[in-house]
mmCIF file with all atom_site columns, N, CA and C in Angstrom:
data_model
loop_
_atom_site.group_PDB
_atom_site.id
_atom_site.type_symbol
_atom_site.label_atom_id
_atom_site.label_alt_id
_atom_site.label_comp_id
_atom_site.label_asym_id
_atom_site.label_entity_id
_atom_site.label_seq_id
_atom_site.pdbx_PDB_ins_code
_atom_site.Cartn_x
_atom_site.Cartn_y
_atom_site.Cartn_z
_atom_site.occupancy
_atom_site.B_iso_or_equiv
_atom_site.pdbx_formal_charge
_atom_site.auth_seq_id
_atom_site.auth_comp_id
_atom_site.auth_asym_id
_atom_site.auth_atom_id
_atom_site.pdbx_PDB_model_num
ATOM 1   N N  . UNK A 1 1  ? 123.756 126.835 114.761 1.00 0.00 ? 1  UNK A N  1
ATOM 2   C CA . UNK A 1 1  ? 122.608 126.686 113.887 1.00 0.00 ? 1  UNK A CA 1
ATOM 3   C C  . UNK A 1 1  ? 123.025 125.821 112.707 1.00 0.00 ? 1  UNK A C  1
ATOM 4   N N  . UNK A 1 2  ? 122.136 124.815 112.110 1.00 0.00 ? 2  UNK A N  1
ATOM 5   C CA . UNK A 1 2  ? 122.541 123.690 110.739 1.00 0.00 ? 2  UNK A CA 1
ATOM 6   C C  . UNK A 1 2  ? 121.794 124.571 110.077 1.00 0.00 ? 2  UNK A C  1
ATOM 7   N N  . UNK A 1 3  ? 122.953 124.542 109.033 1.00 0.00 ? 3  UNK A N  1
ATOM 8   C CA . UNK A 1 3  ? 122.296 125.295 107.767 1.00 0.00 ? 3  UNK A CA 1
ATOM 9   C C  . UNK A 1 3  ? 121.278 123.995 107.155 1.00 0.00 ? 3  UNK A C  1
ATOM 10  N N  . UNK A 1 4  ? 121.656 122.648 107.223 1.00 0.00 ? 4  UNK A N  1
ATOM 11  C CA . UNK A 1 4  ? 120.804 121.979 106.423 1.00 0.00 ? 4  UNK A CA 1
ATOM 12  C C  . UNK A 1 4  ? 119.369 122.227 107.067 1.00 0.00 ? 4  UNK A C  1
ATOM 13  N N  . UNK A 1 5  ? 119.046 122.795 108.558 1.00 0.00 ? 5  UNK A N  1
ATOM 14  C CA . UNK A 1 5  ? 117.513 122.771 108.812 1.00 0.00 ? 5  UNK A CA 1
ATOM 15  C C  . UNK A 1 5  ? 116.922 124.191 108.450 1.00 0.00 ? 5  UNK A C  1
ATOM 16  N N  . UNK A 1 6  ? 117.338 124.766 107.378 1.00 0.00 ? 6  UNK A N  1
ATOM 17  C CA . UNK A 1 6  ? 117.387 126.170 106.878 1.00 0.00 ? 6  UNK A CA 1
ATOM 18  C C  . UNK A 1 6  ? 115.735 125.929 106.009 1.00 0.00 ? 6  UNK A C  1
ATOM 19  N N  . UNK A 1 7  ? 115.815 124.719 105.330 1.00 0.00 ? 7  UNK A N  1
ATOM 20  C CA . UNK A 1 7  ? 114.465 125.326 104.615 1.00 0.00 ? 7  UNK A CA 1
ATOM 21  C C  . UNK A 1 7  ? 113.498 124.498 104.718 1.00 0.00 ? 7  UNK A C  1
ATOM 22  N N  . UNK A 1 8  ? 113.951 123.077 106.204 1.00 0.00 ? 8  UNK A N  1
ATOM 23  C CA . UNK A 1 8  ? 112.667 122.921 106.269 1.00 0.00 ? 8  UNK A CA 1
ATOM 24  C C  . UNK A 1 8  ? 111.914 124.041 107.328 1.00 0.00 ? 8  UNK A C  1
ATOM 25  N N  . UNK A 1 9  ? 112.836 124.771 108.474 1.00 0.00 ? 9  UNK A N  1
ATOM 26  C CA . UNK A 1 9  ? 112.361 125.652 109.225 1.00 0.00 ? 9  UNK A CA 1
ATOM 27  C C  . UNK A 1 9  ? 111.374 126.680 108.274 1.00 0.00 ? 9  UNK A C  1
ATOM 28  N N  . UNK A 1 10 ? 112.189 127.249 107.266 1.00 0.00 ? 10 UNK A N  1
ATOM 29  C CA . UNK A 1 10 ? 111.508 127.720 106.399 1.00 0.00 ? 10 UNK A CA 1
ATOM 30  C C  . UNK A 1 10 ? 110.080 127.576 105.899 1.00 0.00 ? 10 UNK A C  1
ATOM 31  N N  . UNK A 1 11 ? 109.937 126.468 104.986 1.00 0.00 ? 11 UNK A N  1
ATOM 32  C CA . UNK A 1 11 ? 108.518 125.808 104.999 1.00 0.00 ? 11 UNK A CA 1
ATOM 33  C C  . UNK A 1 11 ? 107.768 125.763 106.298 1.00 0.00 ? 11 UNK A C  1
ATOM 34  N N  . UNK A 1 12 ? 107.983 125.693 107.680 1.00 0.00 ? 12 UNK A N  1
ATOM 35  C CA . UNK A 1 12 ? 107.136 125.317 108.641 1.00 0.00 ? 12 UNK A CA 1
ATOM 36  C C  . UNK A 1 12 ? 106.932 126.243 109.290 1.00 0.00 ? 12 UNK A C  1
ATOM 37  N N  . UNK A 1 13 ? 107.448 127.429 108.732 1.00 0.00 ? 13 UNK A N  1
ATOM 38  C CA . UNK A 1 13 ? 107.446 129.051 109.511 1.00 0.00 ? 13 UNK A CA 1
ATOM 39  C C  . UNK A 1 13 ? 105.924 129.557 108.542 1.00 0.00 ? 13 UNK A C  1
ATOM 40  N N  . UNK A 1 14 ? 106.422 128.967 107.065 1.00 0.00 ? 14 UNK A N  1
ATOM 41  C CA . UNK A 1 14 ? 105.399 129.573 106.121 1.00 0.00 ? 14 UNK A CA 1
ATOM 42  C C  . UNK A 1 14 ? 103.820 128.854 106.646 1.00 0.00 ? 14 UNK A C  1
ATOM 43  N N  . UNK A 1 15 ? 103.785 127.392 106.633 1.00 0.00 ? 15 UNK A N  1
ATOM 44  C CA . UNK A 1 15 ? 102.598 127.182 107.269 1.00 0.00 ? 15 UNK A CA 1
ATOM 45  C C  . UNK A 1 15 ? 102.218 127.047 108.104 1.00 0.00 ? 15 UNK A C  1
ATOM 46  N N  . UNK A 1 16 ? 102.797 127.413 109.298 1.00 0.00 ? 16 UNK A N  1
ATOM 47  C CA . UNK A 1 16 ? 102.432 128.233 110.616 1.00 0.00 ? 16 UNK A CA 1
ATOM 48  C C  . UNK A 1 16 ? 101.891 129.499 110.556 1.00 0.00 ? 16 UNK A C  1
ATOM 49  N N  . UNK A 1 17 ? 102.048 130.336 109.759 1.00 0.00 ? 17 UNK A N  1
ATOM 50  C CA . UNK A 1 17 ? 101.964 131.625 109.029 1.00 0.00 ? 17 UNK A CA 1
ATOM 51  C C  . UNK A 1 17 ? 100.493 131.517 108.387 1.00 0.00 ? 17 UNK A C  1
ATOM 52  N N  . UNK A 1 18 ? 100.613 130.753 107.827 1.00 0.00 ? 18 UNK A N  1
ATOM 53  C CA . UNK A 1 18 ? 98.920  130.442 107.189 1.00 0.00 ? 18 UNK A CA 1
ATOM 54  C C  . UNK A 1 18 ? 98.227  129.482 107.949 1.00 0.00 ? 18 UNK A C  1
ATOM 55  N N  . UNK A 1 19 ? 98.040  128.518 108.973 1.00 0.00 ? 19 UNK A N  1
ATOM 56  C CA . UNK A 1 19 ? 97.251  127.684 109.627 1.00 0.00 ? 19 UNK A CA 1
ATOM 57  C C  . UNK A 1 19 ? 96.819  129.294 111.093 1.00 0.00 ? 19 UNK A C  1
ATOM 58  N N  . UNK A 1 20 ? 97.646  130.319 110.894 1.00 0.00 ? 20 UNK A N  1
ATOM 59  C CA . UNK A 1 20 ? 97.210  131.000 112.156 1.00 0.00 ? 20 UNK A CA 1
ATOM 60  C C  . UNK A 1 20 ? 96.542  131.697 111.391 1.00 0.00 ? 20 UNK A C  1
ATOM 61  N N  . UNK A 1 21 ? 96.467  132.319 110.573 1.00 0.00 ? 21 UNK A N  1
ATOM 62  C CA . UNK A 1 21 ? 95.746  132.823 109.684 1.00 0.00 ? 21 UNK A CA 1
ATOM 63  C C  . UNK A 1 21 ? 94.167  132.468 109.100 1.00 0.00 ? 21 UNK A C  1
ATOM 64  N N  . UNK A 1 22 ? 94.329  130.875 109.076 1.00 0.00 ? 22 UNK A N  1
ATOM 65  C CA . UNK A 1 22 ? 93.066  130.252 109.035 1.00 0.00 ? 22 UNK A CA 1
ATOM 66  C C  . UNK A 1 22 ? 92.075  130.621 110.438 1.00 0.00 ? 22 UNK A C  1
ATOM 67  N N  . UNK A 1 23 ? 93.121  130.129 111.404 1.00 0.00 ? 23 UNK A N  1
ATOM 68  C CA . UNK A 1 23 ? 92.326  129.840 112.881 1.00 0.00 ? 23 UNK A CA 1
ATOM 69  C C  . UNK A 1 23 ? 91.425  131.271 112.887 1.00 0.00 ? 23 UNK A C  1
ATOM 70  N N  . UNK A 1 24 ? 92.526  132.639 112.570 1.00 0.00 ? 24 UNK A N  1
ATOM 71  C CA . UNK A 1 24 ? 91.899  133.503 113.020 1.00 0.00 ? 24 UNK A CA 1
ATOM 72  C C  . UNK A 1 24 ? 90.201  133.413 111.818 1.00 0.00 ? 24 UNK A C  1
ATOM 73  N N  . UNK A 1 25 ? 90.334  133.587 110.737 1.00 0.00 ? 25 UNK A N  1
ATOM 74  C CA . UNK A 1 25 ? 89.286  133.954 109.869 1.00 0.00 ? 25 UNK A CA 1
ATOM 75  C C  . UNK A 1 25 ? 88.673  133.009 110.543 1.00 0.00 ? 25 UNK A C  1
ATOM 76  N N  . UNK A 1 26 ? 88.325  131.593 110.743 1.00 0.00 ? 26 UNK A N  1
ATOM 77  C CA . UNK A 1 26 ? 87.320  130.438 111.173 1.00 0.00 ? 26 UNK A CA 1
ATOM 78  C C  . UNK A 1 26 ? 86.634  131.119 112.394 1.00 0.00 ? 26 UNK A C  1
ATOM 79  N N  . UNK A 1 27 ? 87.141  131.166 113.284 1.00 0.00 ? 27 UNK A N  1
ATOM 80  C CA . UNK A 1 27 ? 86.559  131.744 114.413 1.00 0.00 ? 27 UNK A CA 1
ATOM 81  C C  . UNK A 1 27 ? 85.978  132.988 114.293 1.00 0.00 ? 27 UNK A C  1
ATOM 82  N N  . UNK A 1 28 ? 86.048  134.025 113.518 1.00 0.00 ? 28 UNK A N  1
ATOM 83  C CA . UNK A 1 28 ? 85.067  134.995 113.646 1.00 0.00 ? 28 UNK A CA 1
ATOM 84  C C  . UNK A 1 28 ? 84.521  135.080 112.851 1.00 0.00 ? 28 UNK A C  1
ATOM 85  N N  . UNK A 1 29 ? 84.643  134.222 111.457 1.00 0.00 ? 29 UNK A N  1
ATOM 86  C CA . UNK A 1 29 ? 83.596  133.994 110.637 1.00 0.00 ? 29 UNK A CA 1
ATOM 87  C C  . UNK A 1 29 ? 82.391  132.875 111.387 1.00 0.00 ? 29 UNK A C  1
ATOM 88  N N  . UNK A 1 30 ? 82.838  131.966 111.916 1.00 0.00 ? 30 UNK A N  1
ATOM 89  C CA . UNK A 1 30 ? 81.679  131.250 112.432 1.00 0.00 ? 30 UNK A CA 1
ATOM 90  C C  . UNK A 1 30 ? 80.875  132.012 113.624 1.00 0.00 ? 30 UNK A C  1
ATOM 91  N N  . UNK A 1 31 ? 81.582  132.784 113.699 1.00 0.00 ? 31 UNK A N  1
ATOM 92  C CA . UNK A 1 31 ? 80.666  133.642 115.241 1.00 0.00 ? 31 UNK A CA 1
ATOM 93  C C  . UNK A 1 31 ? 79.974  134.809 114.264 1.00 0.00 ? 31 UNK A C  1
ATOM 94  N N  . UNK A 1 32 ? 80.106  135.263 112.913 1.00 0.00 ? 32 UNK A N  1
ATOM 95  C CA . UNK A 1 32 ? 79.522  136.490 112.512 1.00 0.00 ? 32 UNK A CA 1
ATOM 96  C C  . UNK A 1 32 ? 78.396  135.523 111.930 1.00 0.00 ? 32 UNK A C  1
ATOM 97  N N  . UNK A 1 33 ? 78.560  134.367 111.543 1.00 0.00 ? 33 UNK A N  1
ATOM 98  C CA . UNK A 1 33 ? 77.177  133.687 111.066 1.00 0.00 ? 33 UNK A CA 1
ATOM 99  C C  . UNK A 1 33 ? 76.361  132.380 111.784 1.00 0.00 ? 33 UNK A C  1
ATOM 100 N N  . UNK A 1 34 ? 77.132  132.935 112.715 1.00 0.00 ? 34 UNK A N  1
ATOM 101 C CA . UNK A 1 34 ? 76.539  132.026 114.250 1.00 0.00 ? 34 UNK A CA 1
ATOM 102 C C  . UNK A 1 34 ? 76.691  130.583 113.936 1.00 0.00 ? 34 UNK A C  1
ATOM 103 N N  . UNK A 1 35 ? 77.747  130.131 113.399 1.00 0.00 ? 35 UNK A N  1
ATOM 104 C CA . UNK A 1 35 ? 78.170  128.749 113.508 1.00 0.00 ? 35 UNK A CA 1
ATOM 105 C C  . UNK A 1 35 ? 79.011  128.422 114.520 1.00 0.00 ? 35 UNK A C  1
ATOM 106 N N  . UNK A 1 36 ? 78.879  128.270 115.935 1.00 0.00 ? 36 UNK A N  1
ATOM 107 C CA . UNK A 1 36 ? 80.065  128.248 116.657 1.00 0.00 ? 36 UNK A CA 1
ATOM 108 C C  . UNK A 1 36 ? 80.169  126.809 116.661 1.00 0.00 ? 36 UNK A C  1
ATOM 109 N N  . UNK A 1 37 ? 79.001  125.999 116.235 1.00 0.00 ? 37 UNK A N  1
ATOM 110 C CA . UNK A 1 37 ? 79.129  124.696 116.608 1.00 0.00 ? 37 UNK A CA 1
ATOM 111 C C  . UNK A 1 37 ? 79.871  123.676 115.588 1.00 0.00 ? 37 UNK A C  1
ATOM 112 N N  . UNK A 1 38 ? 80.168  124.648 114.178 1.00 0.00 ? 38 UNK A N  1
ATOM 113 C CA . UNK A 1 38 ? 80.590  124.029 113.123 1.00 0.00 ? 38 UNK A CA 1
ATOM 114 C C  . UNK A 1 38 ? 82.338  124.608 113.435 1.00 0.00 ? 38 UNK A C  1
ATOM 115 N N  . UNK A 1 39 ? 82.399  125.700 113.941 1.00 0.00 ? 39 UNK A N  1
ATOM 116 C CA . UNK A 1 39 ? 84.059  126.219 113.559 1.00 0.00 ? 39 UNK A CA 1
ATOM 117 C C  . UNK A 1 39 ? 84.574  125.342 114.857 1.00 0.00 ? 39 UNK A C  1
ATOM 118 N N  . UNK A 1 40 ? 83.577  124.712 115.687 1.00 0.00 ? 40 UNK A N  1
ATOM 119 C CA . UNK A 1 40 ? 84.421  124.048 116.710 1.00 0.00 ? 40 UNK A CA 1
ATOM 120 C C  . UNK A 1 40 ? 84.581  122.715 116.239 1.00 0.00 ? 40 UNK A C  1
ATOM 121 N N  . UNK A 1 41 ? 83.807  122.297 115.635 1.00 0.00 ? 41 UNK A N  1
ATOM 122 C CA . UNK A 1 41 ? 83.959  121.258 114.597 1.00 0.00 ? 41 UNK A CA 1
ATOM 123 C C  . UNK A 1 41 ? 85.121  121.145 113.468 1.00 0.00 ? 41 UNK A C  1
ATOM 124 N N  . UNK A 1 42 ? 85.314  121.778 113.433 1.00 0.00 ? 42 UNK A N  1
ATOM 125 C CA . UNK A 1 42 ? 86.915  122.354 112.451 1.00 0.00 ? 42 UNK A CA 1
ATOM 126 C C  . UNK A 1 42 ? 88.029  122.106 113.456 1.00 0.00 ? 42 UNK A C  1
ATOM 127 N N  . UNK A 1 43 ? 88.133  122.352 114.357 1.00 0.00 ? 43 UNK A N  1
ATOM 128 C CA . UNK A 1 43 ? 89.345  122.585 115.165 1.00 0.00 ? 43 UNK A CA 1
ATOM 129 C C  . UNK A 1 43 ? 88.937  120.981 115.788 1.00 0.00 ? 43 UNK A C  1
ATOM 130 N N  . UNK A 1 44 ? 88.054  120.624 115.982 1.00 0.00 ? 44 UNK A N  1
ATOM 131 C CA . UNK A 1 44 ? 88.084  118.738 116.762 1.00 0.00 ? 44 UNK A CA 1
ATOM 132 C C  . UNK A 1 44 ? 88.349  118.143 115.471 1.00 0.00 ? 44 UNK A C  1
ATOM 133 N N  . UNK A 1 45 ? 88.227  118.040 114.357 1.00 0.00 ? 45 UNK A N  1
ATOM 134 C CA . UNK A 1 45 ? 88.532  117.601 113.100 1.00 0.00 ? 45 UNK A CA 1
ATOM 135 C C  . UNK A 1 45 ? 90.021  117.153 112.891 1.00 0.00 ? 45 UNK A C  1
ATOM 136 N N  . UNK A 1 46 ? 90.462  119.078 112.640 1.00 0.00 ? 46 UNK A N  1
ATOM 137 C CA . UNK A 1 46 ? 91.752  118.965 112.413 1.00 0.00 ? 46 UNK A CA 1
ATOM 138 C C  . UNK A 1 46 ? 92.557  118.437 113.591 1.00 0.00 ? 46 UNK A C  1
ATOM 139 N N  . UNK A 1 47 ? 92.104  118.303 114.741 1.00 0.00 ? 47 UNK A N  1
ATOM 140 C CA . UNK A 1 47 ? 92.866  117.819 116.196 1.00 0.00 ? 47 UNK A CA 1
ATOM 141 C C  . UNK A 1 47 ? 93.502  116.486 115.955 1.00 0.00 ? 47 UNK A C  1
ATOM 142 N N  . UNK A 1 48 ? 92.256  115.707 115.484 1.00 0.00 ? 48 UNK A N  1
ATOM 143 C CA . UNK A 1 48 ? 92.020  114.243 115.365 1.00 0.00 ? 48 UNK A CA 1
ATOM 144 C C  . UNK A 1 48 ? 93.140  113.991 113.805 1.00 0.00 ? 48 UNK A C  1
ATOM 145 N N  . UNK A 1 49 ? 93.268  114.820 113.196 1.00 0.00 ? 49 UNK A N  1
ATOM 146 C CA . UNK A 1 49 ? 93.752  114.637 111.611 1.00 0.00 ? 49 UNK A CA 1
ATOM 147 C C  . UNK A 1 49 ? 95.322  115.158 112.263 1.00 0.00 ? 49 UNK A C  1
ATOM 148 N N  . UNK A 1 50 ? 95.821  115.701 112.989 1.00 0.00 ? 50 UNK A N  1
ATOM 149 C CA . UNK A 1 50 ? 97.242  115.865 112.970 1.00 0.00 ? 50 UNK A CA 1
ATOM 150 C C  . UNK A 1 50 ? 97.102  115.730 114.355 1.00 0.00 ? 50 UNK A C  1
#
């Protein structure tokens, strides 16, 4: 193991940690207010953006 890839692993653990976090709230917030067509719109967005 490189200690030098110590904190970018770090950082990319943390926003992995919060982008799954997003996914989950998006998706059942757009289904509790019946946007399925906008939270899928979020995820083709961000597809196209990274």
């Amino acid at each position: 193991m490189e200690p030098k890839a110590l904190p970018v692993s770090i950082v990319m653990f943390v926003i992995a940690i919060a982008y799954s976090g997003i996914l989950s709230f998006v998706t059942t917030y757009a289904a509790e207010i019946n946007l399925i067509g906008a939270g899928s719109m979020f995820f083709f967005v961000y597809a196209l953006l990274f």
